[in-house]
Short mmCIF file of C-alpha atoms in Angstrom, two decimals:
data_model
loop_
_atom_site.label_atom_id
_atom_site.label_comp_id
_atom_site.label_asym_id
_atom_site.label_seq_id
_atom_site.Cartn_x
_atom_site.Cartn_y
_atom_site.Cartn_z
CA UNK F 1 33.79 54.28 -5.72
CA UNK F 2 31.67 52.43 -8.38
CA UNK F 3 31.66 48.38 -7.47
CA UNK F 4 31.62 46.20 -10.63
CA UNK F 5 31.21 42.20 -10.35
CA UNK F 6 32.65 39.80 -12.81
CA UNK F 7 31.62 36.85 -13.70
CA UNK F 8 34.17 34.83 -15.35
CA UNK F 9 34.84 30.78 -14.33
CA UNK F 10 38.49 31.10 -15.85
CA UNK F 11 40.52 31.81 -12.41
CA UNK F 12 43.30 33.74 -14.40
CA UNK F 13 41.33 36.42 -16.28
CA UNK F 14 39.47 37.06 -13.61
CA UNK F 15 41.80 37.94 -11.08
CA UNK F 16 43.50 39.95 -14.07
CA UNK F 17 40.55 41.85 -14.33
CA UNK F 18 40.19 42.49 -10.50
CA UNK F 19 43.59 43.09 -10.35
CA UNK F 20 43.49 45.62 -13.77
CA UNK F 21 40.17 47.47 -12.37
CA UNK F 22 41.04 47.68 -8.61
CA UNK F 23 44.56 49.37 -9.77
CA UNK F 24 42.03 51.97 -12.37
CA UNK F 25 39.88 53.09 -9.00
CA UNK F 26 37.25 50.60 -8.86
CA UNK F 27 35.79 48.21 -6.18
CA UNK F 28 35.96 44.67 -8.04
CA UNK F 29 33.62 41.43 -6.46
CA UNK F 30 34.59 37.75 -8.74
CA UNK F 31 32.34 35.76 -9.04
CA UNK F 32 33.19 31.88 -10.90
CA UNK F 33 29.38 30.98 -11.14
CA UNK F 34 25.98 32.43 -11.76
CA UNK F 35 24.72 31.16 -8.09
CA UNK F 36 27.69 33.37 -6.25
CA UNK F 37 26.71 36.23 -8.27
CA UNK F 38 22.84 36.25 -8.28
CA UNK F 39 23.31 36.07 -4.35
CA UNK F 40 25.69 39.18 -4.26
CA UNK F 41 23.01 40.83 -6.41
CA UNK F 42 20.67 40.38 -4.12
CA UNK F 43 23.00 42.12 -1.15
CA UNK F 44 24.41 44.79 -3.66
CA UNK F 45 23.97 46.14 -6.81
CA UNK F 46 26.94 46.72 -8.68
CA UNK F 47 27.34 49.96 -11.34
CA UNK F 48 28.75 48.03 -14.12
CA UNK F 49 28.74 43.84 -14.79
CA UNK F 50 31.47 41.84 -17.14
CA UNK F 51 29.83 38.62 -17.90
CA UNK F 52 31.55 35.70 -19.41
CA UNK F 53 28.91 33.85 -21.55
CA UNK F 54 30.47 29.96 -20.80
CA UNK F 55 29.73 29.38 -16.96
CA UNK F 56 29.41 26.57 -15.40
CA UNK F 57 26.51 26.20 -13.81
CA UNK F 58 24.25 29.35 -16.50
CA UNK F 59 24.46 30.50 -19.92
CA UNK F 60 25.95 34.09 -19.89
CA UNK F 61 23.19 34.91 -21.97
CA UNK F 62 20.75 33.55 -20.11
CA UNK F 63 21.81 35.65 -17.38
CA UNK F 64 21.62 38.81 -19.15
CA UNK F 65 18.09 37.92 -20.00
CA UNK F 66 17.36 37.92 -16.40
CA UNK F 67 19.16 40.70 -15.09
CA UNK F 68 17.15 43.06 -17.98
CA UNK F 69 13.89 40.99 -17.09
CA UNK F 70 13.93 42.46 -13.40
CA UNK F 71 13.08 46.23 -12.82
CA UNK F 72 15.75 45.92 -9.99
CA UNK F 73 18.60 45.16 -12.37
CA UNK F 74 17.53 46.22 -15.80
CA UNK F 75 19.54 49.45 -15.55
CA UNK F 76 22.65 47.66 -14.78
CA UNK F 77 25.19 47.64 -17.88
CA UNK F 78 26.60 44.42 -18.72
CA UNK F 79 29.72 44.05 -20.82
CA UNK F 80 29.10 40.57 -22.36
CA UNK F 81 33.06 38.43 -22.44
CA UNK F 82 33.10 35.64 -24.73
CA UNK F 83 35.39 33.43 -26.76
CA UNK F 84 32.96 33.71 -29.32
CA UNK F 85 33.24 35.83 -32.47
CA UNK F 86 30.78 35.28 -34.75
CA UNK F 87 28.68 38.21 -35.51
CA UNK F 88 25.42 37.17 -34.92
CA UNK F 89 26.21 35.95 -31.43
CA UNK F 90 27.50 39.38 -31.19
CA UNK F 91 24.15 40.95 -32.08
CA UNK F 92 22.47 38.22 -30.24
CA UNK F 93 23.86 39.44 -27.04
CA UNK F 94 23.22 43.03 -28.09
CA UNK F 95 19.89 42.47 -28.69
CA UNK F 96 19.56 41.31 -25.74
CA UNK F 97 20.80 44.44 -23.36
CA UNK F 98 23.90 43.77 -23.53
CA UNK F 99 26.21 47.16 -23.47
CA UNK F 100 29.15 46.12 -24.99
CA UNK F 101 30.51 42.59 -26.49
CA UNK F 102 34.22 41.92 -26.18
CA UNK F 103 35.93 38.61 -27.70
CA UNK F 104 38.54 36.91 -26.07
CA UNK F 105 41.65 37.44 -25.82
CA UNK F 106 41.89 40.54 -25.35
CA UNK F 107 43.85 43.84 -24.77
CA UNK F 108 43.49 44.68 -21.06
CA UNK F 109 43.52 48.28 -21.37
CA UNK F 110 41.59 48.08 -23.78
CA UNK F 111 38.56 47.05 -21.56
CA UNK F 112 39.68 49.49 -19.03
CA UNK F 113 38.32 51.97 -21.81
CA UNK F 114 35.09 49.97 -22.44
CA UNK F 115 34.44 49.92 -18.89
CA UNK F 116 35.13 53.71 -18.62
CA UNK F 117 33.18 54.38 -21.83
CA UNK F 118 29.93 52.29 -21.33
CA UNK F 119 29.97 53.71 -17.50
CA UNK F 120 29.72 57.66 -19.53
CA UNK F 121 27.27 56.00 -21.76
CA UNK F 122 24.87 55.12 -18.84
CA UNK F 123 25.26 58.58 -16.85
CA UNK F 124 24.64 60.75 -19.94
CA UNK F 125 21.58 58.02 -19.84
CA UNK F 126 20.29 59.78 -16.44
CA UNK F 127 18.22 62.72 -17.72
CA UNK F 128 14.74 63.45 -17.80
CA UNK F 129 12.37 60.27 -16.31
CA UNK F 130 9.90 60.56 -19.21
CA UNK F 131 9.58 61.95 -22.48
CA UNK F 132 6.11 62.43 -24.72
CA UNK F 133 5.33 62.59 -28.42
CA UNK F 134 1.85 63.21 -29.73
CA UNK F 135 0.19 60.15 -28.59
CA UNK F 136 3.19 58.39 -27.63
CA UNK F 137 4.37 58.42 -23.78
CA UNK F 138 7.30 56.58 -22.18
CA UNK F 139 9.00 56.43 -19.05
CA UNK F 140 12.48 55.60 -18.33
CA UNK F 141 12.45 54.01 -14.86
CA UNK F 142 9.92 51.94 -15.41
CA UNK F 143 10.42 51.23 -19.21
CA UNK F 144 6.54 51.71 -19.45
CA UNK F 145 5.47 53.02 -23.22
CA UNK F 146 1.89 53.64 -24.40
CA UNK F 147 0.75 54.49 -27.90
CA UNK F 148 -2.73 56.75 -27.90
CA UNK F 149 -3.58 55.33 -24.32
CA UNK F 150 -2.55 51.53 -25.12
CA UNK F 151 0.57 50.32 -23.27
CA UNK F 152 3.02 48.69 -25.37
CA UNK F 153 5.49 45.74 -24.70
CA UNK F 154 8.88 46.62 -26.22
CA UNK F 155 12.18 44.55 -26.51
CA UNK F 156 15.18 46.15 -24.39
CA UNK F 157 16.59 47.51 -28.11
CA UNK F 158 13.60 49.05 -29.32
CA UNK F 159 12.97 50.33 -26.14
CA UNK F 160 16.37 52.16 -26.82
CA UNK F 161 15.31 53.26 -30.13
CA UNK F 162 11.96 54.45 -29.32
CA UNK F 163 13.86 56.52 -26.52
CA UNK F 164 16.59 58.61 -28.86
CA UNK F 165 14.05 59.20 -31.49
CA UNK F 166 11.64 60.91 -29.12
CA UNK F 167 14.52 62.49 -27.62
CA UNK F 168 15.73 63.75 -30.65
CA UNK F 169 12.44 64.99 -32.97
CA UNK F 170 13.22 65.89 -36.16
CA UNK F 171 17.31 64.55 -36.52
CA UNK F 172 17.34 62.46 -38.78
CA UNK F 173 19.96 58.94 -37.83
CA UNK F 174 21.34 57.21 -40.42
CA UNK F 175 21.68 53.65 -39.94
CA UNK F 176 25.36 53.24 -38.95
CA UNK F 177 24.72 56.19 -36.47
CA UNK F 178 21.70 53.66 -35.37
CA UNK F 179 23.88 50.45 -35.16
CA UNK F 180 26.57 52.59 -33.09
CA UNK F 181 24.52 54.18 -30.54
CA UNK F 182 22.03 51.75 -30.39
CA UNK F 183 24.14 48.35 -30.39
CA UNK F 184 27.58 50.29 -28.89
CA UNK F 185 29.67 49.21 -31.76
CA UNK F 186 30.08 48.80 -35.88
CA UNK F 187 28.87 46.07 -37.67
CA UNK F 188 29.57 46.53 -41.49
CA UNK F 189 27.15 45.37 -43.56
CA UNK F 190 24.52 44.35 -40.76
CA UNK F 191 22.53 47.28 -41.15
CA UNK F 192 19.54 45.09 -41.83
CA UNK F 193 19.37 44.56 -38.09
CA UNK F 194 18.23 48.64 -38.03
CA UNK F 195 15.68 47.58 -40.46
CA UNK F 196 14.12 45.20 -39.04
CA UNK F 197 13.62 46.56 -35.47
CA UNK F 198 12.03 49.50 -37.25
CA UNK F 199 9.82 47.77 -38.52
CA UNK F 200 8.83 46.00 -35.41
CA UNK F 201 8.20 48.98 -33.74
CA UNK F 202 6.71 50.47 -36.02
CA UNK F 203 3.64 47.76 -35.81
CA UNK F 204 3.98 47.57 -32.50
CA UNK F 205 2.99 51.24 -32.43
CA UNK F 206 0.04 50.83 -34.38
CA UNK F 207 -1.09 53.85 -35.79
CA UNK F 208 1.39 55.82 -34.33
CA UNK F 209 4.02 53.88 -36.61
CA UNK F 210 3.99 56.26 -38.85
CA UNK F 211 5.60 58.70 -36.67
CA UNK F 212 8.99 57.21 -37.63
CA UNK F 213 9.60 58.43 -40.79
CA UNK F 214 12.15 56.86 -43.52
CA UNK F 215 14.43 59.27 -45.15
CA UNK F 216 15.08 57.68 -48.09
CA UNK F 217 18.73 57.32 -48.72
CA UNK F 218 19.85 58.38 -45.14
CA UNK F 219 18.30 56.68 -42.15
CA UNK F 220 14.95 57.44 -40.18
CA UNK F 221 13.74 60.02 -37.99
CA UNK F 222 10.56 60.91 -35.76
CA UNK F 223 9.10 64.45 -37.11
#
């Protein structure tokens, strides 16, 4: 039975969430405060977190920064819940690890489905432990990259990138194919964000930058 801890200071949604995920098959922990939780974390690991950014005591986001600082926890997907809608917190968040962003209120089942479909997202994730290309190595477990023999320190998102273009030589991803499987979600007309983590990575890869290739008109591949 996969455990999942939320962490949510507003007594009624969370024990409609426990309630809700306990009656879909899960084992559910609350938690009202980042203290409660980081102690739990350090007696179990849960499969799946739903983090409320406003807490009492920690910034949600602050959190997440943590829990995808720590080797321990950086594999854990978080499900960021917020009353906040403005996109760039969205991206913000995203950018930051986060699986999924969902803005309060919202439709119960429909983060049953979030839950279900992040929770695919992350097994599909357990394949091969490392993957090389040319010059370029990296390792899954340990998020370790090096570029002809130098290692490289990546953000958690181009990390991701880096990851499905070496898994994928040669396909070329158009930027909304990007923003989806990259950031989980659409954002219409913030494309840019693709852009610019590109091109990050790209310098951050030195001479092995040019690897990624821009198909003009379409998106980018590695090939």
């Amino acid at each position: 039975m996969k455990l999942i801890y939320c962490v949510e200071d507003d007594a009624n949604i969370r024990e409609l969430l426990e309630y809700t995920l306990q009656q879909m098959g899960f084992s559910v922990r609350g938690f009202s405060n980042a203290s409660d939780f980081f102690q739990a974390l350090s007696e179990d690991l849960p499969s799946l977190v739903l983090l409320d950014i406003m807490l009492p005591d920690r910034d949600g986001m602050q959190i997440l920064k943590e829990l995808k600082s720590e080797t321990q926890t950086d594999s854990i997907p978080v499900i960021m819940l917020t009353a906040k809608s403005d996109r760039m917190d969205k991206i913000k968040g995203l950018d930051s690890g986060a699986d999924d962003y969902i803005t309060k209120p919202f439709d119960i089942m429909e983060l049953i489905s979030r839950v279900n479909a992040v929770l695919r997202r992350c097994e599909s994730k357990q394949e091969s432990d490392s993957i090389s290309y040319r010059e370029i190595c990296l390792d899954r477990n340990s998020r370790r990259v090096t570029a002809a023999g130098e290692e490289i320190v990546l953000t958690f998102k181009e990390f991701e990138l880096l990851t499905l273009f070496l898994s994928n030589p040669g396909l070329v991803f158009s930027r909304d194919k990007l923003m989806n499987k990259i950031w989980g979600v659409d954002f219409e007309g913030e494309t840019r964000t693709v852009d610019v983590h590109i091109r990050t990575l790209r310098q951050k890869l030195g001479a092995c930058g040019e690897y990624i290739e821009t198909v003009r008109n379409v998106g980018y591949k590695v090939g």
